[in-house]
Coordinates of C-alpha atoms in Angstrom, one line a residue:
X503 CA 0.6 -25.0 14.0
X504 CA -3.0 -23.8 14.9
X505 CA -3.7 -20.1 15.9
X506 CA -5.4 -20.1 19.2
X507 CA -6.8 -16.9 20.8
X508 CA -8.3 -16.6 24.4
X509 CA -10.8 -13.7 24.5
X510 CA -11.9 -12.0 27.9
X511 CA -14.7 -9.5 27.7
X512 CA -14.3 -7.1 30.7
X513 CA -16.8 -5.1 32.4
X514 CA -14.5 -1.9 32.4
X515 CA -11.3 -1.0 30.4
X516 CA -9.4 -0.6 33.9
X517 CA -10.1 -4.2 34.6
X518 CA -8.0 -7.1 33.7
X519 CA -8.7 -10.7 33.1
X520 CA -6.8 -13.1 35.4
X521 CA -8.3 -16.2 33.6
X522 CA -7.2 -15.7 30.2
X523 CA -3.5 -14.9 31.3
X524 CA -3.3 -18.1 33.6
X525 CA -4.8 -20.3 30.5
X526 CA -2.6 -18.6 28.2
X527 CA 0.6 -19.5 30.6
X528 CA -0.7 -23.0 31.0
X529 CA -0.8 -23.6 27.4
X530 CA 2.7 -22.0 26.8
X531 CA 3.9 -24.3 29.7
X532 CA 2.5 -27.2 27.7
X533 CA 4.3 -26.1 24.5
X534 CA 1.1 -25.0 22.9
X535 CA 1.5 -21.5 21.4
X536 CA -1.6 -19.2 22.3
X537 CA -2.5 -15.4 22.3
X538 CA -5.2 -13.5 24.2
X539 CA -7.1 -10.6 23.7
X540 CA -8.9 -8.1 26.1
X541 CA -12.0 -6.3 25.2
X542 CA -14.8 -4.7 27.4
X543 CA -18.6 -5.3 27.0
X544 CA -19.1 -1.4 26.3
X545 CA -17.5 -1.5 22.9
X546 CA -19.6 -1.9 19.8
X547 CA -20.2 -5.7 18.7
X548 CA -19.4 -5.0 15.1
X549 CA -15.8 -3.4 16.3
X550 CA -15.4 -6.7 18.4
X551 CA -16.4 -8.9 15.6
X552 CA -14.0 -6.9 13.3
X553 CA -11.1 -7.3 15.4
X554 CA -11.9 -11.2 16.2
X555 CA -12.3 -11.7 12.2
X556 CA -8.8 -9.8 11.6
X557 CA -7.1 -12.1 14.0
X558 CA -8.5 -15.0 12.1
X559 CA -7.9 -17.8 14.9
X560 CA -8.3 -21.5 14.1
X561 CA -9.6 -21.9 18.0
X562 CA -11.3 -19.3 19.7
X563 CA -12.0 -19.7 23.5
X564 CA -14.3 -17.3 25.5
X565 CA -14.1 -16.6 29.1
X566 CA -17.8 -16.4 30.2
X567 CA -19.4 -14.5 33.3
X568 CA -22.9 -13.2 34.0
X569 CA -21.7 -9.5 32.5
X570 CA -20.6 -10.9 29.3
X571 CA -22.4 -14.0 28.4
X572 CA -25.1 -12.4 26.3
X573 CA -22.0 -10.7 24.3
X574 CA -20.4 -13.9 24.1
X575 CA -23.5 -15.8 22.3
X576 CA -23.9 -13.2 19.7
X577 CA -20.1 -12.8 19.1
X578 CA -19.8 -16.8 18.9
X579 CA -22.7 -17.2 16.6
X580 CA -21.4 -14.7 14.3
X581 CA -17.8 -15.7 14.4
X582 CA -19.0 -19.3 13.6
X583 CA -20.7 -18.2 10.3
X584 CA -17.6 -16.2 9.2
X585 CA -15.2 -19.0 10.1
X586 CA -17.2 -22.4 9.9
X587 CA -14.2 -24.5 10.3
X588 CA -12.7 -22.8 13.5
X589 CA -13.3 -24.2 16.8
X590 CA -15.0 -22.2 19.4
X591 CA -14.7 -23.3 23.3
X592 CA -16.4 -21.8 26.3
X593 CA -15.2 -21.7 29.8
X594 CA -15.8 -19.9 33.0
X595 CA -18.6 -19.7 35.8
X596 CA -21.4 -18.9 33.5
X597 CA -21.1 -22.1 31.6
X598 CA -20.0 -24.6 34.1
X599 CA -23.1 -25.6 35.6
X600 CA -25.8 -27.2 33.5
X601 CA -23.2 -27.2 30.7
X602 CA -25.0 -30.2 28.8
X603 CA -28.2 -28.2 28.2
X604 CA -26.4 -25.0 27.9
X605 CA -24.3 -26.5 24.9
X606 CA -27.4 -27.9 23.3
X607 CA -28.5 -24.5 23.2
X608 CA -25.7 -22.9 21.4
X609 CA -25.1 -25.2 18.5
X610 CA -22.1 -22.6 17.2
X611 CA -20.1 -23.9 20.3
X612 CA -18.0 -26.8 20.0
X613 CA -17.3 -27.5 23.7
X614 CA -17.7 -26.2 27.3
X615 CA -14.8 -26.5 29.7
X616 CA -16.1 -26.9 33.2
X617 CA -14.2 -25.6 36.3
X618 CA -10.7 -25.0 36.6
X619 CA -8.9 -25.0 33.3
X620 CA -5.3 -24.7 33.8
X621 CA -4.8 -28.5 33.4
X622 CA -7.8 -29.3 31.3
X623 CA -7.5 -27.0 28.5
X624 CA -3.9 -28.2 27.7
X625 CA -4.8 -31.8 27.9
X626 CA -7.8 -31.5 25.8
X627 CA -5.7 -29.6 23.2
X628 CA -2.8 -32.1 23.4
X629 CA -5.1 -34.9 22.0
X630 CA -5.8 -35.4 18.5
X631 CA -9.5 -36.0 18.7
X632 CA -11.8 -33.7 20.9
X633 CA -15.4 -34.2 19.9
X634 CA -17.9 -31.8 20.7
X635 CA -19.2 -31.8 24.2
X636 CA -18.6 -31.0 27.8
X637 CA -15.4 -31.6 29.6
X638 CA -14.4 -31.7 33.2
X639 CA -10.9 -31.7 35.0
X640 CA -9.5 -34.8 36.3
X641 CA -8.2 -33.1 39.6
X642 CA -8.0 -30.0 41.3
X643 CA -5.2 -27.4 40.1
X644 CA -2.0 -27.2 42.4
X645 CA -1.6 -23.3 42.7
X646 CA 2.1 -23.6 43.4
X647 CA 2.7 -25.3 40.0
X648 CA 1.1 -22.5 38.2
X649 CA 3.2 -19.7 36.9
X650 CA 2.9 -16.1 38.0
X651 CA -0.1 -14.7 35.7
X652 CA 1.2 -11.4 34.6
X653 CA 3.9 -10.9 32.0
X654 CA 3.0 -7.7 30.7
X655 CA 3.0 -5.6 33.8
X656 CA 4.8 -2.7 32.1
X657 CA 1.5 -2.2 30.0
X658 CA -0.5 -2.1 33.1
X659 CA 0.3 0.6 35.2
X660 CA -3.2 2.3 35.4
X661 CA -5.3 -1.0 35.4
X662 CA -6.6 -3.0 38.1
X663 CA -5.0 -6.4 38.4
X664 CA -6.4 -9.5 40.3
X665 CA -4.3 -11.9 42.2
X666 CA -5.4 -15.2 43.7
X667 CA -3.4 -16.6 46.7
X668 CA -6.0 -19.1 47.9
X669 CA -8.6 -21.0 46.0
X670 CA -11.9 -22.2 47.5
X671 CA -13.9 -21.2 50.6
X672 CA -14.7 -22.4 53.8
X673 CA -18.0 -21.2 53.7
X674 CA -21.2 -22.6 52.1
X675 CA -23.1 -19.4 51.3
X676 CA -26.3 -20.7 49.6
X677 CA -26.1 -17.6 46.9
X678 CA -22.5 -18.0 46.0
X679 CA -20.8 -20.3 43.5
X680 CA -17.5 -20.5 45.8
X681 CA -19.7 -22.9 47.8
X682 CA -19.2 -25.2 45.3
X683 CA -15.5 -25.8 46.3
X684 CA -15.2 -25.7 50.1
X685 CA -11.8 -27.0 50.0
X686 CA -9.3 -24.0 50.5
X687 CA -6.0 -24.4 48.8
X688 CA -3.5 -21.8 49.8
X689 CA -0.5 -21.0 47.5
X690 CA 2.8 -20.9 49.9
X691 CA 3.4 -17.7 51.7
X692 CA 7.1 -17.7 49.8
X693 CA 5.3 -17.8 46.6
X694 CA 2.6 -15.2 47.6
X695 CA 5.8 -12.8 48.8
X696 CA 7.5 -13.3 45.6
X697 CA 4.5 -12.3 43.4
X698 CA 3.4 -9.4 45.5
X699 CA 6.9 -8.0 45.2
X700 CA 6.7 -8.2 41.4
X701 CA 3.6 -6.0 41.7
X702 CA 5.4 -3.5 44.1
X703 CA 8.6 -3.6 41.9
X704 CA 6.4 -2.7 38.8
X705 CA 4.5 0.0 41.1
X706 CA 1.0 -1.0 39.6
X707 CA -2.0 1.2 40.7
X708 CA -4.1 -1.4 42.3
X709 CA -4.2 -5.4 43.2
X710 CA -7.2 -7.1 43.9
X711 CA -7.2 -10.3 45.6
X712 CA -9.9 -12.8 44.3
X713 CA -9.6 -15.0 47.4
X714 CA -13.1 -15.3 48.7
X715 CA -12.7 -14.7 52.3
X716 CA -9.1 -13.2 52.6
X717 CA -8.8 -13.4 56.4
X718 CA -10.5 -17.1 56.8
X719 CA -6.8 -18.3 57.7
X720 CA -5.8 -15.7 60.4
X721 CA -2.2 -16.4 60.6
X722 CA -1.8 -16.2 56.8
X723 CA -3.7 -13.0 56.5
X724 CA -1.4 -11.4 59.3
X725 CA 1.8 -12.5 57.3
X726 CA 0.5 -10.9 54.0
X727 CA -0.4 -7.7 55.5
X728 CA 2.8 -7.6 57.6
X729 CA 4.8 -8.1 54.2
X730 CA 2.8 -5.5 52.4
X731 CA 3.4 -3.1 55.1
X732 CA 7.1 -3.7 55.3
X733 CA 7.7 -3.5 51.6
X734 CA 5.0 -0.6 51.0
X735 CA 6.3 1.4 47.7
X736 CA 3.8 4.3 48.5
X737 CA 1.9 4.0 45.3
X738 CA 0.3 0.4 44.9
X739 CA -2.9 -0.3 46.9
X740 CA -4.3 -3.6 47.7
X741 CA -7.9 -4.7 47.8
X742 CA -9.2 -7.8 49.8
X743 CA -12.6 -9.4 50.3
X744 CA -13.1 -10.2 54.2
X745 CA -15.1 -11.5 57.0
X746 CA -15.9 -8.7 59.1
X747 CA -16.2 -10.9 62.3
X748 CA -12.9 -12.6 61.8
X749 CA -10.5 -9.8 62.7
X750 CA -8.6 -10.1 65.8
X751 CA -7.0 -7.6 68.1
X752 CA -3.4 -8.6 66.6
X753 CA -4.3 -8.1 63.1
X754 CA -6.3 -4.6 63.9
X755 CA -3.0 -3.5 66.0
X756 CA -1.1 -4.4 62.7
X757 CA -3.2 -2.7 60.5
X758 CA -3.2 0.5 62.1
X759 CA 0.6 0.9 61.3
X760 CA -0.3 0.8 57.5
X761 CA 0.1 3.7 55.2
X762 CA -3.3 5.6 54.3
X763 CA -4.5 4.1 51.3
X764 CA -2.5 0.8 51.3
X765 CA -5.4 -1.3 52.0
X766 CA -8.9 -1.3 50.9
X767 CA -11.5 -3.8 52.7
X768 CA -14.5 -5.0 51.1
X769 CA -16.6 -6.7 53.8
X770 CA -19.8 -8.6 53.0
X771 CA -22.4 -8.0 55.8
X772 CA -25.2 -9.1 53.3
X773 CA -27.9 -8.8 56.0
X774 CA -28.5 -8.1 59.8
X775 CA -31.6 -10.4 59.5
X776 CA -31.1 -13.7 61.3
X777 CA -33.7 -15.7 59.2
X778 CA -32.1 -14.5 56.1
X779 CA -28.5 -15.4 57.1
X780 CA -29.7 -18.9 58.3
X781 CA -31.4 -19.4 54.8
X782 CA -28.5 -18.3 53.1
X783 CA -26.1 -20.2 55.4
X784 CA -24.3 -17.2 56.1
X785 CA -23.3 -17.2 59.9
X786 CA -22.2 -13.7 61.1
X787 CA -21.4 -12.5 64.4
X788 CA -22.9 -8.8 63.7
X789 CA -21.8 -7.6 67.1
X790 CA -18.1 -8.4 66.4
X791 CA -18.2 -7.3 63.1
X792 CA -19.5 -3.9 64.2
X793 CA -16.7 -3.7 66.5
X794 CA -14.1 -4.5 64.0
X795 CA -15.8 -2.2 61.7
X796 CA -15.7 0.5 64.2
X797 CA -12.0 -0.2 65.0
X798 CA -10.9 0.2 61.3
X799 CA -12.7 3.3 60.9
X800 CA -11.2 5.0 63.7
X801 CA -7.9 4.4 62.4
X802 CA -8.6 6.4 59.5
X803 CA -6.2 4.6 57.0
X804 CA -8.2 2.1 55.3
X805 CA -11.2 2.6 53.0
X806 CA -14.2 0.0 53.9
X807 CA -16.9 -0.9 51.5
X808 CA -19.8 -3.0 53.4
X809 CA -22.0 -5.1 51.1
X810 CA -25.8 -5.6 51.4
X811 CA -27.9 -7.9 49.3
X812 CA -31.7 -7.3 48.9
X813 CA -33.7 -10.1 48.0
X814 CA -32.4 -12.6 50.4
X815 CA -35.2 -15.2 51.3
X816 CA -36.5 -14.7 54.6
X817 CA -36.0 -10.9 54.5
X818 CA -39.1 -8.7 54.2
X819 CA -39.0 -4.9 53.5
X820 CA -39.1 -3.9 57.0
X821 CA -36.3 -6.4 57.9
X822 CA -34.2 -5.0 55.0
X823 CA -34.6 -1.6 56.2
X824 CA -33.3 -2.5 59.5
X825 CA -30.3 -4.1 57.9
X826 CA -29.4 -1.0 55.7
X827 CA -29.8 1.4 58.8
X828 CA -27.5 -0.8 60.9
X829 CA -25.0 -0.8 58.2
X830 CA -25.3 2.7 57.4
X831 CA -24.7 3.6 60.9
X832 CA -21.2 2.0 60.7
X833 CA -20.2 4.8 58.4
X834 CA -18.3 2.9 55.7
X835 CA -16.5 4.8 53.1
X836 CA -19.0 2.9 50.5
X837 CA -22.4 1.1 51.2
X838 CA -22.8 -1.2 48.3
X839 CA -26.4 -2.3 47.8
X840 CA -26.7 -5.2 45.5
X841 CA -29.7 -7.6 44.6
X842 CA -29.8 -11.3 45.0
X843 CA -28.7 -13.1 41.7
X844 CA -29.9 -16.7 41.4
X845 CA -26.6 -18.2 39.6
X846 CA -26.5 -21.8 38.2
X847 CA -24.7 -24.0 40.5
X848 CA -25.6 -22.2 43.7
X849 CA -27.7 -23.8 46.3
X850 CA -30.4 -21.1 46.2
X851 CA -30.7 -21.9 42.4
X852 CA -31.6 -25.4 43.2
X853 CA -33.9 -24.4 46.1
X854 CA -35.6 -21.4 44.0
X855 CA -38.8 -23.3 43.6
X856 CA -39.1 -24.7 47.1
X857 CA -38.3 -21.0 48.4
X858 CA -40.6 -19.5 46.1
X859 CA -37.9 -17.1 44.5
X860 CA -38.9 -15.5 41.1
X861 CA -36.0 -14.4 39.2
X862 CA -35.2 -13.0 35.8
X863 CA -34.3 -15.8 33.1
X864 CA -31.8 -13.0 31.5
X865 CA -28.2 -12.6 32.9
X866 CA -27.5 -11.6 35.8
X867 CA -30.6 -13.5 36.8
X868 CA -31.7 -11.0 39.6
X869 CA -34.4 -11.5 41.8
X870 CA -37.8 -10.4 40.9
X871 CA -39.9 -11.6 44.2
X872 CA -39.7 -13.6 47.3
X873 CA -42.6 -14.7 49.6
X874 CA -41.4 -11.9 51.8
X875 CA -40.8 -9.1 49.4
X876 CA -42.9 -8.0 46.4
X877 CA -41.6 -6.8 43.1
X878 CA -42.9 -3.4 44.0
X879 CA -41.0 -3.4 47.4
X880 CA -37.9 -4.4 45.5
X881 CA -38.3 -1.6 43.0
X882 CA -38.5 1.0 46.0
X883 CA -35.3 -0.6 47.3
X884 CA -33.8 0.1 43.9
X885 CA -34.6 3.9 44.6
X886 CA -32.8 3.8 47.7
X887 CA -29.7 2.1 45.9
X888 CA -29.7 4.8 43.4
X889 CA -29.8 7.4 46.1
X890 CA -26.9 5.6 48.0
X891 CA -24.7 5.6 44.9
X892 CA -25.5 9.3 43.9
X893 CA -25.5 10.9 47.3
X894 CA -23.5 8.6 49.5
X895 CA -21.1 6.6 47.6
X896 CA -20.1 9.5 45.3
X897 CA -18.8 11.3 48.2
X898 CA -19.8 14.4 46.7
X899 CA -22.6 15.2 49.3
X900 CA -21.0 14.1 52.6
X901 CA -21.8 17.1 54.7
X902 CA -25.2 18.1 53.3
X903 CA -26.4 14.5 53.3
X904 CA -25.7 14.2 56.7
X905 CA -27.3 17.3 57.7
X906 CA -30.5 16.4 55.7
X907 CA -30.9 12.8 57.3
X908 CA -31.0 14.5 60.7
X909 CA -34.6 15.6 59.8
X910 CA -35.6 11.9 58.3
X911 CA -36.7 9.1 60.5
X912 CA -33.9 6.9 59.2
X913 CA -31.3 7.0 56.6
X914 CA -33.3 4.2 54.6
X915 CA -36.6 6.2 54.8
X916 CA -34.7 9.5 53.9
X917 CA -33.1 8.3 50.8
X918 CA -36.4 6.4 49.9
X919 CA -38.3 9.5 50.1
X920 CA -35.5 11.4 48.5
X921 CA -35.4 9.0 45.4
X922 CA -39.2 9.3 45.0
X923 CA -38.8 13.0 44.6
X924 CA -36.4 12.5 41.5
X925 CA -37.7 13.2 38.2
X926 CA -37.7 10.8 35.4
X927 CA -35.1 11.1 32.5
X928 CA -31.5 12.4 32.4
X929 CA -30.6 14.5 35.5
X930 CA -27.7 17.0 35.1
X931 CA -24.8 17.0 37.6
X932 CA -25.6 20.2 39.4
X933 CA -29.5 19.4 39.4
X934 CA -28.7 16.9 42.1
X935 CA -27.6 19.8 44.2
X936 CA -30.8 21.5 43.7
X937 CA -32.9 18.5 44.3
X938 CA -31.2 17.6 47.7
X939 CA -31.5 21.3 48.6
X940 CA -35.4 21.3 47.8
X941 CA -35.7 17.9 49.9
X942 CA -33.9 19.1 52.8
X943 CA -36.0 22.0 53.5
X944 CA -39.1 20.2 52.9
X945 CA -38.0 17.9 55.6
X946 CA -37.6 20.9 57.8
X947 CA -33.9 21.6 57.4
X948 CA -32.6 25.3 57.4
X949 CA -32.4 26.5 53.9
X950 CA -29.2 28.6 54.4
X951 CA -27.4 26.4 56.4
X952 CA -28.2 23.5 53.5
X953 CA -26.9 25.9 50.9
X954 CA -23.4 26.5 52.4
X955 CA -22.9 22.7 53.2
X956 CA -24.1 22.1 49.6
X957 CA -21.3 24.7 48.3
X958 CA -18.8 23.2 50.9
X959 CA -19.3 19.7 49.2
X960 CA -18.9 21.2 45.9
X961 CA -15.7 23.1 46.6
X962 CA -14.2 19.8 48.3
X963 CA -14.4 18.1 44.7
X964 CA -14.1 20.7 42.1
X965 CA -13.1 24.4 41.7
X966 CA -16.5 26.2 41.6
X967 CA -16.4 27.8 38.3
X968 CA -20.1 27.1 37.7
X969 CA -22.5 26.8 40.4
X970 CA -26.0 25.4 41.1
X971 CA -28.7 28.0 41.4
X972 CA -29.1 26.8 45.2
X973 CA -25.3 27.5 46.0
X974 CA -24.3 31.2 47.1
X975 CA -22.0 33.3 45.4
X976 CA -18.4 33.9 46.8
X977 CA -18.3 37.5 47.8
X978 CA -14.7 38.3 49.0
X979 CA -13.3 41.5 50.4
X980 CA -10.6 43.3 48.3
X981 CA -7.9 42.7 50.6
X982 CA -8.9 39.1 50.4
X983 CA -8.6 39.0 46.8
X984 CA -5.2 40.7 46.9
X985 CA -4.1 38.2 49.4
X986 CA -5.2 35.2 47.1
X987 CA -3.3 37.0 44.0
X988 CA -0.2 37.6 45.6
X989 CA 0.3 34.2 47.7
X990 CA -1.3 31.8 44.9
X991 CA -0.7 33.6 41.6
X992 CA -1.4 31.3 39.0
X993 CA -2.1 28.1 41.2
X994 CA -5.2 25.9 41.4
X995 CA -6.7 26.9 44.6
X996 CA -9.8 28.5 45.7
X997 CA -10.6 30.7 48.8
X998 CA -14.3 30.8 50.2
X999 CA -15.7 33.0 53.0
X1000 CA -18.5 30.9 54.8
X1001 CA -21.1 32.6 57.2
X1002 CA -20.8 29.6 59.3
X1003 CA -18.4 26.8 60.3
X1004 CA -19.4 24.4 57.8
X1005 CA -16.9 21.8 59.2
X1006 CA -18.9 21.6 62.1
X1007 CA -22.4 23.4 61.8
X1008 CA -23.3 22.4 65.3
X1009 CA -20.9 25.4 66.4
X1010 CA -22.1 29.0 66.9
X1011 CA -22.5 30.8 63.5
X1012 CA -19.4 32.4 62.7
X1013 CA -17.2 33.5 59.5
X1014 CA -15.1 30.7 58.4
X1015 CA -12.7 31.3 55.7
X1016 CA -11.5 28.1 53.9
X1017 CA -8.7 27.7 51.4
X1018 CA -9.3 24.8 49.1
X1019 CA -6.2 23.2 47.1
X1020 CA -6.7 21.3 44.0
X1021 CA -3.1 21.0 43.1
X1022 CA -3.2 17.3 44.0
X1023 CA -5.7 14.4 43.3
X1024 CA -6.7 14.6 47.1
X1025 CA -8.8 17.6 47.6
X1026 CA -8.1 19.5 50.9
X1027 CA -9.6 22.4 52.7
X1028 CA -8.0 24.4 55.6
X1029 CA -8.7 27.0 57.6
X1030 CA -7.1 30.1 56.2
X1031 CA -5.9 32.5 58.8
X1032 CA -5.4 35.8 57.3
X1033 CA -3.5 38.7 58.7
X1034 CA -5.7 41.3 57.1
X1035 CA -8.9 41.3 59.1
X1036 CA -12.4 41.2 57.7
X1037 CA -14.2 44.6 57.4

């Protein structure tokens, strides 16, 4: 019996691989024993190779993506030298297009499996002879015939699990590989409910739907949300990628009843530039998207991540700045600014020369220049991305950043100017507070008010044992210290006396005592009404 090992190289330890589990189950159902191993791209190469060599499989199968293909190539070549008689197979989106040319450049590999592998792989291994080459499935996989992917839920309590309830996508976005399969194949709802209940019963941390546009089938999305709300275990959260302009009022009314934290939505705006959306074949009703995002934000129970893509053909620097500012105004919990990647198999890859798109030849094939956007302008947008991640998406500077941006012409221009003040090299955590304070004052902000807002932001995320130089020390009257010692002895809380209402700096200046509670994962601050008056 041959020893078969399927290998996943995930981007992070918290991630799991849906592909290797599905393939392993498919082989088992066909009477072919197989095992899988998960690693991360952050592990040392020699550590990974040593583990694979210790397993000594007769057949090694890699699941290939843009984030791991270079590591796969190195491991595969080295493994071939150590085990010249073993078979090495590759599959996944990164090798499924222009596969013949890729295989010719990788002599250490025996075969590439293109597209869906749940039926293709068992069929290939059941044959006595499978010569070197490229293999394609004979038909599309029927999802209801595939078993539940996770047989190891008890070992995955603190991991992110991926789940597929539909395959294919109605849309033909020119930058996306999903546009290669426009036929949407849904898993019947009874199967979906049974699978979701297994996640709920296991009380896993988070489940991410890999459905390309979760709410493209209106009634189906409503039914799944209804089931998850009714069977909520109070622990597990579910993330979906959605079309922001596809929400209905009925769906929003239902979502309003969900537990806070049950759902997290990722909404691909990509751009608000009509020409860029036309060239990307990404039709979007931004007015309706804006309405839906505003409705969800007002509910206060669902985190929203809104995505933008810089470097789309047809969108120049000024147009992208407008896209950024319009999406920033929607106040999502996270604004995810990515850069166009020219993926093999996508329409933009095929049109790259006609559209004048220059991209890196190395994964992830990121855009370098377009006729509308120079490399230098893309580099400036990178600055905005860095500041967005550090100051906005981190959530550590919510109040101080909002105050600072009041003195800038727009959020994009403010974050760009802030990024261009950053020193080169590594920056310590507390130095970011100093740099924002300095920038705020330079823009015309009140130095003292900014200091206290930075202190407030700091206290919301950690007990202030160490302070940046710009943050004022906490000076409590003796009676307040006694109160803290008596009421919260040995408890992880902090009492801070602010000279202004930092929760609403627009109010007249007044002393505001706030008690910060660090005893739970969710940091809370509440107004502290003490019986002893201030002196």
